[in-house]
Coordinates of C-alpha atoms in Angstrom, one line a residue:
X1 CA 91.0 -29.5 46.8
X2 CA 90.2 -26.7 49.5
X3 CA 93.5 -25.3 51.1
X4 CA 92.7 -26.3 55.3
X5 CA 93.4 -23.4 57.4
X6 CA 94.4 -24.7 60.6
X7 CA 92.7 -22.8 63.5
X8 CA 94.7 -21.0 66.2
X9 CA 95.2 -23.0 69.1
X10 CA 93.6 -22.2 73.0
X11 CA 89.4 -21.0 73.2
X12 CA 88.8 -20.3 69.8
X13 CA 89.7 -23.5 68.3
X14 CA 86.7 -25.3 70.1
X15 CA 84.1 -22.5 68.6
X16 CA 82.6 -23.0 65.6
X17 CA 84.2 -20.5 62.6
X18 CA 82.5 -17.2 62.7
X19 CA 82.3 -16.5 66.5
X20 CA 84.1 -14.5 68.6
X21 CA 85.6 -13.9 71.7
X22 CA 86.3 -10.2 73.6
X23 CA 88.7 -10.6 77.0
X24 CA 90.3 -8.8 79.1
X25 CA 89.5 -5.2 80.4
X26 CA 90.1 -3.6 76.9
X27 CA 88.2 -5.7 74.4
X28 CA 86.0 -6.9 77.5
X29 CA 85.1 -4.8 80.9
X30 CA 85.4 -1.1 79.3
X31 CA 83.5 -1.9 76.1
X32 CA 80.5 -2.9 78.3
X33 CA 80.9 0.0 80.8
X34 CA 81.4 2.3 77.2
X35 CA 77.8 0.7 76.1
X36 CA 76.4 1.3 79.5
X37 CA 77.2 4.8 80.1
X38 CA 75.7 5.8 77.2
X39 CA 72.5 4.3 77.6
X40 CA 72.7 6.4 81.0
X41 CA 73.5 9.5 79.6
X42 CA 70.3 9.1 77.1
X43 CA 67.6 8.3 80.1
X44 CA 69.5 10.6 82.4
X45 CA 68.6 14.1 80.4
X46 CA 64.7 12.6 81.1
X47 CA 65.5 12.4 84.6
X48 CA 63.5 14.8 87.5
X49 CA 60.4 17.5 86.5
X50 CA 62.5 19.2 84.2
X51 CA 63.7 16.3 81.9
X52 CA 63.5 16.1 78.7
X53 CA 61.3 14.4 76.5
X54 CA 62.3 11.0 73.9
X55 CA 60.8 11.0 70.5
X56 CA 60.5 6.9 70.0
X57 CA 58.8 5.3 67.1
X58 CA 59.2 1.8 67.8
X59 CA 59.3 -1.5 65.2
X60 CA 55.6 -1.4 64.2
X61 CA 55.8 2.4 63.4
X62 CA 54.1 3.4 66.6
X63 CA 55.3 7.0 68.2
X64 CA 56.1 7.7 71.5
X65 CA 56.5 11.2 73.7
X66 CA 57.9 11.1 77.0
X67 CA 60.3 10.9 79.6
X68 CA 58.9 7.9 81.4
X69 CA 62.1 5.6 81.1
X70 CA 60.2 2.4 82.1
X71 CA 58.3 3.3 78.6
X72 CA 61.8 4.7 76.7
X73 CA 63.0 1.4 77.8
X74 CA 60.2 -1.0 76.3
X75 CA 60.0 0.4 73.5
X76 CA 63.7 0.5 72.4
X77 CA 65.1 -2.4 71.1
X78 CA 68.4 -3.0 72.9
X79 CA 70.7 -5.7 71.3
X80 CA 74.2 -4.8 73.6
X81 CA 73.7 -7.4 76.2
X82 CA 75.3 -5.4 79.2
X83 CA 72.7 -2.6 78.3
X84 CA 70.4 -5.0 78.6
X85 CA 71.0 -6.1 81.8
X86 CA 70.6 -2.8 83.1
X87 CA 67.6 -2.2 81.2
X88 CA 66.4 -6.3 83.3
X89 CA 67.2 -4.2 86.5
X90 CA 64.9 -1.6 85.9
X91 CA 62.3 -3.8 84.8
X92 CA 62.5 -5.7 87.8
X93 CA 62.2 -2.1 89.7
X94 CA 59.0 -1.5 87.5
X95 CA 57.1 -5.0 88.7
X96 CA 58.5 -4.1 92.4
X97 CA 57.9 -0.7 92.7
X98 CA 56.0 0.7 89.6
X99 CA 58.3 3.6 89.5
X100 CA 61.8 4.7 90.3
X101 CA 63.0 2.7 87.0
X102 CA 65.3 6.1 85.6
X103 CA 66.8 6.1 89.3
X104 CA 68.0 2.4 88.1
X105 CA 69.7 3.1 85.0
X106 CA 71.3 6.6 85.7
X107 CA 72.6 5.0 89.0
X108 CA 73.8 1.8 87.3
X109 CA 75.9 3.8 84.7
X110 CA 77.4 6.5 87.4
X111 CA 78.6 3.2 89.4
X112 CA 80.0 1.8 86.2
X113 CA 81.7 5.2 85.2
X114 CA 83.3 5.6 88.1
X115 CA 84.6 2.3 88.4
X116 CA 86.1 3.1 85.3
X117 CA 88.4 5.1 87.1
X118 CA 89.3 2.9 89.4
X119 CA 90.1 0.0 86.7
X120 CA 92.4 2.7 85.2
X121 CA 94.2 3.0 88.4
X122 CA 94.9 -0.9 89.0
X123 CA 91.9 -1.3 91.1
X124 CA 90.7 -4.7 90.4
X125 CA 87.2 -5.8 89.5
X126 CA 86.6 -8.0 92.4
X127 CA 87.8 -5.2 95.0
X128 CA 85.7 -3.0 93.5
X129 CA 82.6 -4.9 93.4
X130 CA 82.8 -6.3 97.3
X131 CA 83.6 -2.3 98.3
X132 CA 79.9 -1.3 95.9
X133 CA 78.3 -4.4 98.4
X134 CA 79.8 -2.9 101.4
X135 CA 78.8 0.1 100.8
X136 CA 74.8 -0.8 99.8
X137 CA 74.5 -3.0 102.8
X138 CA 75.6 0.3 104.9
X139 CA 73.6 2.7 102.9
X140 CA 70.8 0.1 103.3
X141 CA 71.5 0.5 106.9
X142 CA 71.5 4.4 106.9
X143 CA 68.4 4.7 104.7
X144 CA 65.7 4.1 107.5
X145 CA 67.0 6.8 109.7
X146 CA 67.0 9.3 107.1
X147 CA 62.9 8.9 107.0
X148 CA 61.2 12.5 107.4
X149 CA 57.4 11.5 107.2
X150 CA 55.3 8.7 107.5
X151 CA 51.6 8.4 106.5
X152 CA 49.7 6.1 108.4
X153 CA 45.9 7.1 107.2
X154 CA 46.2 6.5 103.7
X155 CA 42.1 7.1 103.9
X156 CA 42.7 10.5 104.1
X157 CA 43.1 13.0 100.8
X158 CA 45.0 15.9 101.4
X159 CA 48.4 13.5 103.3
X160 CA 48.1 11.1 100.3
X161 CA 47.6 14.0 97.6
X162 CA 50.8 15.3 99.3
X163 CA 52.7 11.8 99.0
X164 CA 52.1 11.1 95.6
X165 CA 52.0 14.7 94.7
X166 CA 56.4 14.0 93.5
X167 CA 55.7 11.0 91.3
X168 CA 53.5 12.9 89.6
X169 CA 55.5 16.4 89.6
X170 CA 58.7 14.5 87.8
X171 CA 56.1 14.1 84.9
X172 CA 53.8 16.3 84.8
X173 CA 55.6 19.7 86.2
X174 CA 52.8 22.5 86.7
X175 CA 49.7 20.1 86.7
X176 CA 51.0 18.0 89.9
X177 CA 48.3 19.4 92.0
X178 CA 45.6 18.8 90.0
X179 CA 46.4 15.2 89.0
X180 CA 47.6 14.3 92.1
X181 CA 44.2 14.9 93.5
X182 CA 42.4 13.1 90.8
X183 CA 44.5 9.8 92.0
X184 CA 44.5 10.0 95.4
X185 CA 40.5 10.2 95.2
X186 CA 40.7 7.6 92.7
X187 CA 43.0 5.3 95.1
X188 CA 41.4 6.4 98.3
X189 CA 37.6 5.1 96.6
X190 CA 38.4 2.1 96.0
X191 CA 40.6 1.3 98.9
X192 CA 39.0 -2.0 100.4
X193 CA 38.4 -2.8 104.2
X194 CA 40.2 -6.1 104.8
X195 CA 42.3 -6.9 101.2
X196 CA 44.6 -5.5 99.4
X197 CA 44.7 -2.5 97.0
X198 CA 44.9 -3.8 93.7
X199 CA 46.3 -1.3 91.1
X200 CA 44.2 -2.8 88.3
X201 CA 41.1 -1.4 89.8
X202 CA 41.7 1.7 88.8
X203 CA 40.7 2.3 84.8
X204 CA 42.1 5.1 82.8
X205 CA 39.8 6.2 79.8
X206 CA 41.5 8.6 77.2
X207 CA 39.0 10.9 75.6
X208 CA 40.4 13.4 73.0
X209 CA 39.5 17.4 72.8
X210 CA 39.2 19.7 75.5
X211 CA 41.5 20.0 78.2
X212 CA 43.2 18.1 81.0
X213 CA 41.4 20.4 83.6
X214 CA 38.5 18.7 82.5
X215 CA 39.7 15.1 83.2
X216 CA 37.6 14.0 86.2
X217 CA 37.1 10.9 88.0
X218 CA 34.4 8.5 87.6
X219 CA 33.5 5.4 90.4
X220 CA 32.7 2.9 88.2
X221 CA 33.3 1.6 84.5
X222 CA 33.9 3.7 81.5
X223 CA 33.7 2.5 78.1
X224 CA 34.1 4.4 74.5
X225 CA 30.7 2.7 72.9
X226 CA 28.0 3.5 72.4
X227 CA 24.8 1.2 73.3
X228 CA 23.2 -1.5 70.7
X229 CA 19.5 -0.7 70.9
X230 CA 16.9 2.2 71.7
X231 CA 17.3 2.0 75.2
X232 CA 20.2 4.8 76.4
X233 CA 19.9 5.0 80.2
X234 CA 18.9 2.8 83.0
X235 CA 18.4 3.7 87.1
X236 CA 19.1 1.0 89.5
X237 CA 20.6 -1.4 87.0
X238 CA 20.1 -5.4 87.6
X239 CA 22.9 -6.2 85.1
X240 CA 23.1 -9.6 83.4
X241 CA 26.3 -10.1 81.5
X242 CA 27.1 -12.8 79.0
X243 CA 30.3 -14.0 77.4
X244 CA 28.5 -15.4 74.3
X245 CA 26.6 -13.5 71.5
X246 CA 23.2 -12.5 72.5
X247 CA 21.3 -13.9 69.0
X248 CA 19.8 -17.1 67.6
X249 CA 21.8 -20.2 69.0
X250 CA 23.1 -22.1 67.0
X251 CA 23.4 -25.7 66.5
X252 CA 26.8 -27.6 68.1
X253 CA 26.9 -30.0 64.8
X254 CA 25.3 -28.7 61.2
X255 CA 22.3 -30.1 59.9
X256 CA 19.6 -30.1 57.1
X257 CA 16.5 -28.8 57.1
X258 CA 14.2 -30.2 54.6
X259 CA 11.2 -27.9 53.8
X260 CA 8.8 -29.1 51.5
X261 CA 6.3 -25.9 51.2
X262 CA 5.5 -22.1 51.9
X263 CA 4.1 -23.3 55.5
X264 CA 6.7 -25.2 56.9
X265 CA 9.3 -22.1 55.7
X266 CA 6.7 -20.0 57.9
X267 CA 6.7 -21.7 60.8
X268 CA 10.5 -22.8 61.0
X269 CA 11.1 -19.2 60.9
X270 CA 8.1 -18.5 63.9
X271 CA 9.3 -21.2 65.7
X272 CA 12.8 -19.6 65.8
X273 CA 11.4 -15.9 66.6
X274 CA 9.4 -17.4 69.2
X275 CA 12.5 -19.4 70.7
X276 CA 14.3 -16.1 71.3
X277 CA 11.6 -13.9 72.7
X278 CA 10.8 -16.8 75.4
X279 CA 14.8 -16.5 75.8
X280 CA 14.7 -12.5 76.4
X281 CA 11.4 -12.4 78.3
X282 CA 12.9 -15.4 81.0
X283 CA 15.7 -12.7 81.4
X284 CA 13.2 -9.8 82.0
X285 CA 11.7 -11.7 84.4
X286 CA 14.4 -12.1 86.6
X287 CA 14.4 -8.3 87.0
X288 CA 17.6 -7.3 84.6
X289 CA 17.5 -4.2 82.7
X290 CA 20.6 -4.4 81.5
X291 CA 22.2 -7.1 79.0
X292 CA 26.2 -6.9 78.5
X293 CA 27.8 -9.1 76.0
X294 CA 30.8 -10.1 75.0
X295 CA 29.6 -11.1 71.2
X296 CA 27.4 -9.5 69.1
X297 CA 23.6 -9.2 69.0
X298 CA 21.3 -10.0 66.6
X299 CA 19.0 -8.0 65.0
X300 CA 16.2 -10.4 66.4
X301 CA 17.4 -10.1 69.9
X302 CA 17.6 -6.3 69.6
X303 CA 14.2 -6.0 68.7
X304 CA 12.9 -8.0 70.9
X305 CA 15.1 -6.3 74.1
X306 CA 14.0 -3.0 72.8
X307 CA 10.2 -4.3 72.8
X308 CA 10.4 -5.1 76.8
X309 CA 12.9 -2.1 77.4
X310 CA 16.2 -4.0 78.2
X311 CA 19.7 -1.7 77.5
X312 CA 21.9 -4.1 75.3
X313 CA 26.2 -2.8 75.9
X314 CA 28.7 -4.7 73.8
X315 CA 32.5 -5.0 75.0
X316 CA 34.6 -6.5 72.4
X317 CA 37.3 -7.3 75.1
X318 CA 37.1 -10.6 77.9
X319 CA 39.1 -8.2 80.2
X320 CA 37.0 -5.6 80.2
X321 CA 33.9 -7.9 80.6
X322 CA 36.0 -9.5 83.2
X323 CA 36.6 -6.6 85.6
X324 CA 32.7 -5.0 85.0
X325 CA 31.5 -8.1 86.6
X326 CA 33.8 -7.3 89.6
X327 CA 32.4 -4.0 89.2
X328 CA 29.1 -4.8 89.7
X329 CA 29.3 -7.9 91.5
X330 CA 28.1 -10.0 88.8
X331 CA 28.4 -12.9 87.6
X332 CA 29.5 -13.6 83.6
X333 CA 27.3 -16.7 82.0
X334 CA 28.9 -18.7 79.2
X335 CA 25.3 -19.5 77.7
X336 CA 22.2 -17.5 77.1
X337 CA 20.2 -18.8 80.2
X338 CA 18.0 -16.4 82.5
X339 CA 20.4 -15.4 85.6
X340 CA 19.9 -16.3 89.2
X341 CA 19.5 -13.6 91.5
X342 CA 23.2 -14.1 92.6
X343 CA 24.5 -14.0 89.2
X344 CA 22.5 -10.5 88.2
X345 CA 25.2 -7.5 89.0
X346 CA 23.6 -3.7 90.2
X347 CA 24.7 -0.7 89.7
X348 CA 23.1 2.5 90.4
X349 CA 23.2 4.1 87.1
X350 CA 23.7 3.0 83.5
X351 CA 24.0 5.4 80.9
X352 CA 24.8 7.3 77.4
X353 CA 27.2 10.5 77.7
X354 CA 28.7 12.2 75.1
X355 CA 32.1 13.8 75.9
X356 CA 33.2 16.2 73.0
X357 CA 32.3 14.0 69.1
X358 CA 32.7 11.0 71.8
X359 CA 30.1 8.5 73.2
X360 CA 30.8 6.7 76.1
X361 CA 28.5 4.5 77.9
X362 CA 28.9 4.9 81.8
X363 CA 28.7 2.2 85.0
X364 CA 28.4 4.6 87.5
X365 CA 28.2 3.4 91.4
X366 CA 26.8 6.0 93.6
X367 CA 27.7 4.2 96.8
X368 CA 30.5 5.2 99.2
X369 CA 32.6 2.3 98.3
X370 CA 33.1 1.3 94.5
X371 CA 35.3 -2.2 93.9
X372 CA 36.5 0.2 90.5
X373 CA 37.6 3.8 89.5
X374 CA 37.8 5.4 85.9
X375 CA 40.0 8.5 85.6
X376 CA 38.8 10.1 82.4
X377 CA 41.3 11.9 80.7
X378 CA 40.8 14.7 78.5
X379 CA 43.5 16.0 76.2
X380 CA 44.7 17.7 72.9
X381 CA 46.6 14.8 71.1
X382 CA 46.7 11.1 72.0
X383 CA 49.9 11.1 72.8
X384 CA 50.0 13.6 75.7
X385 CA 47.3 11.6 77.0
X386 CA 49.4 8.6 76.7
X387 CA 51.8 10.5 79.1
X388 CA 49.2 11.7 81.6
X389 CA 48.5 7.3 81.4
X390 CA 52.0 6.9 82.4
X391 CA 52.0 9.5 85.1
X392 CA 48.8 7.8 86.8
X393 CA 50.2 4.4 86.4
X394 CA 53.4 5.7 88.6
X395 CA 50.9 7.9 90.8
X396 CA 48.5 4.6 91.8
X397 CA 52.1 2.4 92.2
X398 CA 53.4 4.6 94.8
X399 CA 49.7 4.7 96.9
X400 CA 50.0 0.9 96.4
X401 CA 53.5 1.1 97.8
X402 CA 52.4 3.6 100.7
X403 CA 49.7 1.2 101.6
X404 CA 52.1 -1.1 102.4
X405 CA 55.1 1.0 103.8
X406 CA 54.1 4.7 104.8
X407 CA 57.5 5.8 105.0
X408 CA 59.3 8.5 102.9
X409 CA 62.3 9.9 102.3
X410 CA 63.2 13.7 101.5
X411 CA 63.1 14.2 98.0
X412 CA 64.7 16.7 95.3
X413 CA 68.4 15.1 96.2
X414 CA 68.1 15.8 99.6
X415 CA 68.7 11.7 100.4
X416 CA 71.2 11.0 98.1
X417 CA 73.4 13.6 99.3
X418 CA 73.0 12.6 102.8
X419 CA 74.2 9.4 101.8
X420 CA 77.3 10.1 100.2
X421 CA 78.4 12.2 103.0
X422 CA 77.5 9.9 105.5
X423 CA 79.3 7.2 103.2
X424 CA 82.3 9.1 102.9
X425 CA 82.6 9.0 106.4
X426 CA 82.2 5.6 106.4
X427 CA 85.1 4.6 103.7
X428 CA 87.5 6.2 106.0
X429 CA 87.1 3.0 108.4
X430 CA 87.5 0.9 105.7
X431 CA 91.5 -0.7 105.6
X432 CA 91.7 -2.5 102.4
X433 CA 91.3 -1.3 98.7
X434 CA 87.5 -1.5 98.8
X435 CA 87.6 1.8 100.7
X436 CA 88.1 3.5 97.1
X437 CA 85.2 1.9 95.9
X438 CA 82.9 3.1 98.5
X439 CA 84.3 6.8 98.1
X440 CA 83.4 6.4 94.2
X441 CA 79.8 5.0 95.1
X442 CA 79.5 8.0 97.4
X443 CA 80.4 10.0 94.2
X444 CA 78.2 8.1 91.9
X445 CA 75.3 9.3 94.4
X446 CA 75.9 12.6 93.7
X447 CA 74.7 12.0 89.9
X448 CA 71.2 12.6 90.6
X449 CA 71.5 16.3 92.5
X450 CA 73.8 17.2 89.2
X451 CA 71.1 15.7 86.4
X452 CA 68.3 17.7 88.3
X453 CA 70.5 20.8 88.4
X454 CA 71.9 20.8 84.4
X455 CA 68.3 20.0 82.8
X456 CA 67.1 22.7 84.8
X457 CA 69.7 24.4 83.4
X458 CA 71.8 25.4 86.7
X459 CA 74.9 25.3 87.6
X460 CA 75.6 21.7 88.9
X461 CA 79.0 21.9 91.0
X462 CA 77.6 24.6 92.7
X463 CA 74.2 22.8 93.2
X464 CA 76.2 20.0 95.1
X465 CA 78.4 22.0 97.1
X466 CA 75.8 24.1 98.5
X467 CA 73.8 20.9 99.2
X468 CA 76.9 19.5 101.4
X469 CA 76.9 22.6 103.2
X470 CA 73.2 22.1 104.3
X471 CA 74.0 18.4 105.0
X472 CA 77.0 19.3 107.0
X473 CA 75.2 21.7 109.5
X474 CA 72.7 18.8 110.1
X475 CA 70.1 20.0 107.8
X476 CA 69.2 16.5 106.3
X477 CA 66.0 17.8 104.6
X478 CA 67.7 20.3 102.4
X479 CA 67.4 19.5 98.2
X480 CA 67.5 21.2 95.3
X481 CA 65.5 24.2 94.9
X482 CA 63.5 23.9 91.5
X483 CA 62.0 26.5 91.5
X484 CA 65.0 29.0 91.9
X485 CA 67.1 30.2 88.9
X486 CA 70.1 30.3 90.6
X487 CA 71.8 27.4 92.5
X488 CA 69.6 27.0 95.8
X489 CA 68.8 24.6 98.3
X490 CA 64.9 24.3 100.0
X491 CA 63.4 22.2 102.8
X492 CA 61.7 19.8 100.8
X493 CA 59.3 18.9 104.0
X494 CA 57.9 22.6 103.1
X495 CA 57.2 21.6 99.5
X496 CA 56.0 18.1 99.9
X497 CA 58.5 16.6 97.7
X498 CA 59.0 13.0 99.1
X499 CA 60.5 9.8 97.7
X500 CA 58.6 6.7 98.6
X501 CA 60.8 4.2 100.7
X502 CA 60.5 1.2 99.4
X503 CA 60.6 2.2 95.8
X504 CA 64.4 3.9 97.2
X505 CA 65.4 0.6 98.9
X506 CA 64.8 -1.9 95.8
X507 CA 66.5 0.9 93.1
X508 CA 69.7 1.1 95.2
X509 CA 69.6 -2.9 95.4
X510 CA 68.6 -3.8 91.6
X511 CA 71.0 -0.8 90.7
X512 CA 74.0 -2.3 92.2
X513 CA 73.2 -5.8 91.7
X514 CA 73.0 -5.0 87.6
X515 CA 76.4 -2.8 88.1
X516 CA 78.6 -5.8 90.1
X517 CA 77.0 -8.4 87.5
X518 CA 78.4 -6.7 84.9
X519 CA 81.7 -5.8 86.6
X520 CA 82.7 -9.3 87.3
X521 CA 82.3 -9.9 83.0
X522 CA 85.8 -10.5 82.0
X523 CA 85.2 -12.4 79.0
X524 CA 82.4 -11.8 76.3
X525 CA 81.9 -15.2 73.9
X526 CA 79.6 -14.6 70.9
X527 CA 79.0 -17.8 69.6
X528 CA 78.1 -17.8 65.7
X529 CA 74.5 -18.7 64.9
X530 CA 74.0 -21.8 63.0
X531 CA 72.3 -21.7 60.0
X532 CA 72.2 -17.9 59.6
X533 CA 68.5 -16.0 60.1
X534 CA 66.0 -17.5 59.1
X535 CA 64.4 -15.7 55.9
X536 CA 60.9 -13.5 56.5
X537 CA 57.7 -14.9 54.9
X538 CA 57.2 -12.9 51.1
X539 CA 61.0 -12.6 51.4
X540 CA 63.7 -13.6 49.4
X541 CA 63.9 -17.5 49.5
X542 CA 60.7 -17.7 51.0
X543 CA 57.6 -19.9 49.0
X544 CA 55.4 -17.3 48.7
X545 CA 57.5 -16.1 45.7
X546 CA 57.4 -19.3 43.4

């Protein structure tokens, strides 16, 4: 008989054997804060133009190259559940805002760090999370009167090219100009009257060889394929797009055909043929030139479409299918029926290109307005392509975001540091114990002048000190100098370096909401899974081996 171990009494007696418990600020509060300012330290080297890069290959083997840390962040597989709570924040900054989602994470860990300190001292976890709320709600206050330029004619290139031109430059340092401009003439053609600006209208297509000088934009669809048939080009384009394969139909149930002799073979097999040309030709008639699919054709059809000239484009994906039709104001048909006149979509010209051992088949729209935008990226690998992706992505998400609030805030550190002296001042009002917490959030501001300064490989106290200097004369546009090799401060309104508004507002508040959350964990319960994990098909245990 089994000796009975009886278990200790209090919490862990009503847990099943095998879990655990961590409580208290040893085992509990500094392990998650140790977990979290690591994380921070890894994106915070990849933070501003001179960061540097992450080497990720992810679970299905796939490599990654950058220093976009919405990316780093999706494609590491974090199990410490504080971590991942900060890595939720900047998630939720990514769906807001489409960018700021580094400022997130290197914020959340300074707060966390330096309420380390604090916990050290006897500072409780509660005081310190009410003086982190005080102090958001007044730097929320603060934040609108430290706005230096607003953009109210987001029609107009050379102020948007200027907006987005810092996005891009914390990515791309040295080819900010030039990709800059190819967004904000992507954004700015597609920019409708009335709705909304809907960042999935602008495509990216990633063409290898050459360089990214020759990347250019194109209003309209791009797609690597090349064409089904003879046809290659077409002018004026009636477009008739169908989500079903463009061939023989077939039968909804299966039957049998009984044929008795040579004859009746024949004429099954005319009867057929002549079934599908009186399909194609009721389709030419209604003035289309152009037949997109979603399925395949058939080698009847193709003939037949190459014997009255129509141009027969596959796309393998609905989504792609999908947004052509908003492209050219089509509409897609389930069946292979001649289109109404409202159904067939236009477009101006259709046609074969070849860029570098590459053929693409082009939806171009020579009007003023196009409802889509291709940015055709040239590059030498796939992977700095990928990256020039990312930068666009970022680059269209902060035109979205000016569309809806032109305002911006002085860039390079400029902001930050404003804030923490003007928070500083604040604290000093403050009676109770959460005045300590405010002075430390004002220090944990000062984070993202240092990261800029040490991986551009300055010296970062001196960085900061000369930056309050500027702020303390009233020079509230004064950031980080780049550019300089020694530590240096420049007017950023001379150098176009500006931080969007909103994405600043929603990082503070998802950065300090992640950072209080997990403050206020005292106690960390791992319950043991029942049952164990469950064993991987071809594995050990699994059928597949008997």
């Amino acid at each position: 008989m089994a000796l009975h171990v009886p278990k200790a009494p209090g919490f862990a007696s009503m847990l099943k054997d095998g879990a655990r418990t961590f409580s208290g600020l040893e085992e509990a509060v500094y392990r998650n804060i140790g977990a979290c300012k690591e994380f921070a330290a890894s994106v915070r080297s990849a933070y501003g133009p001179n960061g540097m890069n992450k080497m990720i290959i992810n679970h299905i083997e796939k490599q990654f190259v950058t220093s976009d840390a919405g990316t780093i962040m999706r494609e590491l597989d974090v199990e410490h559940p504080a971590a991942k709570l900060m890595i939720e924040a900047s998630q939720m900054q990514e769906a807001e805002a489409g960018d700021g989602t580094n400022f997130v994470v290197v914020f959340c860990g300074a707060l966390l760090e330096v309420a380390e300190e604090l916990l050290r001292l006897g500072v409780t976890s509660s005081d310190i999370t009410e003086g982190y709320e005080k102090a958001l709600t007044k730097t929320l206050e603060i934040l609108p009167t430290l706005t230096c330029h607003e953009l109210k004619d987001y029609r107009s290139l050379v102020p948007v090219r200027n907006a987005i031109r810092a996005t891009v430059m914390s990515k791309q340092l040295g080819n900010e100009d030039f990709l800059a401009d190819l967004i904000a003439k992507a954004c700015i053609s597609i920019m409708p009257e009335k709705t909304t600006f809907n960042v999935d209208n602008i495509r990216v297509c990633k063409i290898l060889g050459s360089g990214l000088q020759m990347s250019e934009v194109v209003p309209g669809m791009v797609f690597k394929r090349f064409v089904e048939g003879e046809v290659t080009s077409a002018t004026k384009a009636k477009i008739a797009l169908y989500s079903c394969p463009v061939d023989i139909i077939q039968t909804e149930t299966k039957g049998t055909v009984l044929i008795k002799s040579a004859d009746e073979l024949k004429n099954f097999s005319q009867g057929e043929e002549n079934l599908l040309e009186a399909q194609i030709k009721a389709i030419v008639d209604t003035g289309a030139t152009v037949i997109v699919s979603g399925g395949k054709f058939g080698d009847m059809a193709l003939h037949y479409m190459n014997k009255y000239g129509l141009m027969a484009v596959r796309l393998n994906s609905k989504f792609d299918l999908r947004r052509l039709s908003k492209a050219v104001n089509g509409t897609v048909l389930p069946r292979l029926t001649p289109p109404s006149t409202e159904e067939l979509g236009y477009c101006d010209n259709v046609y074969v290109h070849e860029l570098g051992d590459t053929s693409v088949t082009i939806f171009k729209s020579d009007g003023t307005e196009s409802r889509i935008a291709t940015v055709v990226i040239r590059g030498s690998t796939d992977n700095y392509m990928d990256d020039i992706e990312r930068v666009i992505d970022d680059g269209v998400n902060t035109f979205k975001g000016l569309t809806r609030d032109g305002r911006f805030l002085p860039g390079a550190g400029a902001v930050e540091i404003e804030l923490a002296q003007q928070l500083a001042e604040y604290a000093d009002t403050l009676p109770g114990l959460e005045q300590y917490a405010v002075r430390k959030f004002a220090t944990a501001l000062e984070f993202f002048p240092k990261a800029l300064a040490e991986n551009s490989g300055v010296n970062a106290t001196e960085v900061v000190h000369q930056l309050y200097l500027a702020h303390k004369e009233g020079n509230k546009t004064q950031g980080f100098d780049i550019e300089s090799e020694q530590p240096a401060t420049v007017d950023v309104t001379t150098k176009n370096l500006f931080d969007l508004y909103t994405t600043k507002y929603w990082a503070l508040k998802y950065a300090v909401g992640a950072a209080c959350t997990i403050l206020k964990v005292d106690e960390i319960i791992m319950a043991k899974r029942a049952g164990g994990p469950k064993p991987r098909a071809g594995g050990p245990g699994s059928d597949d081996e008997s």
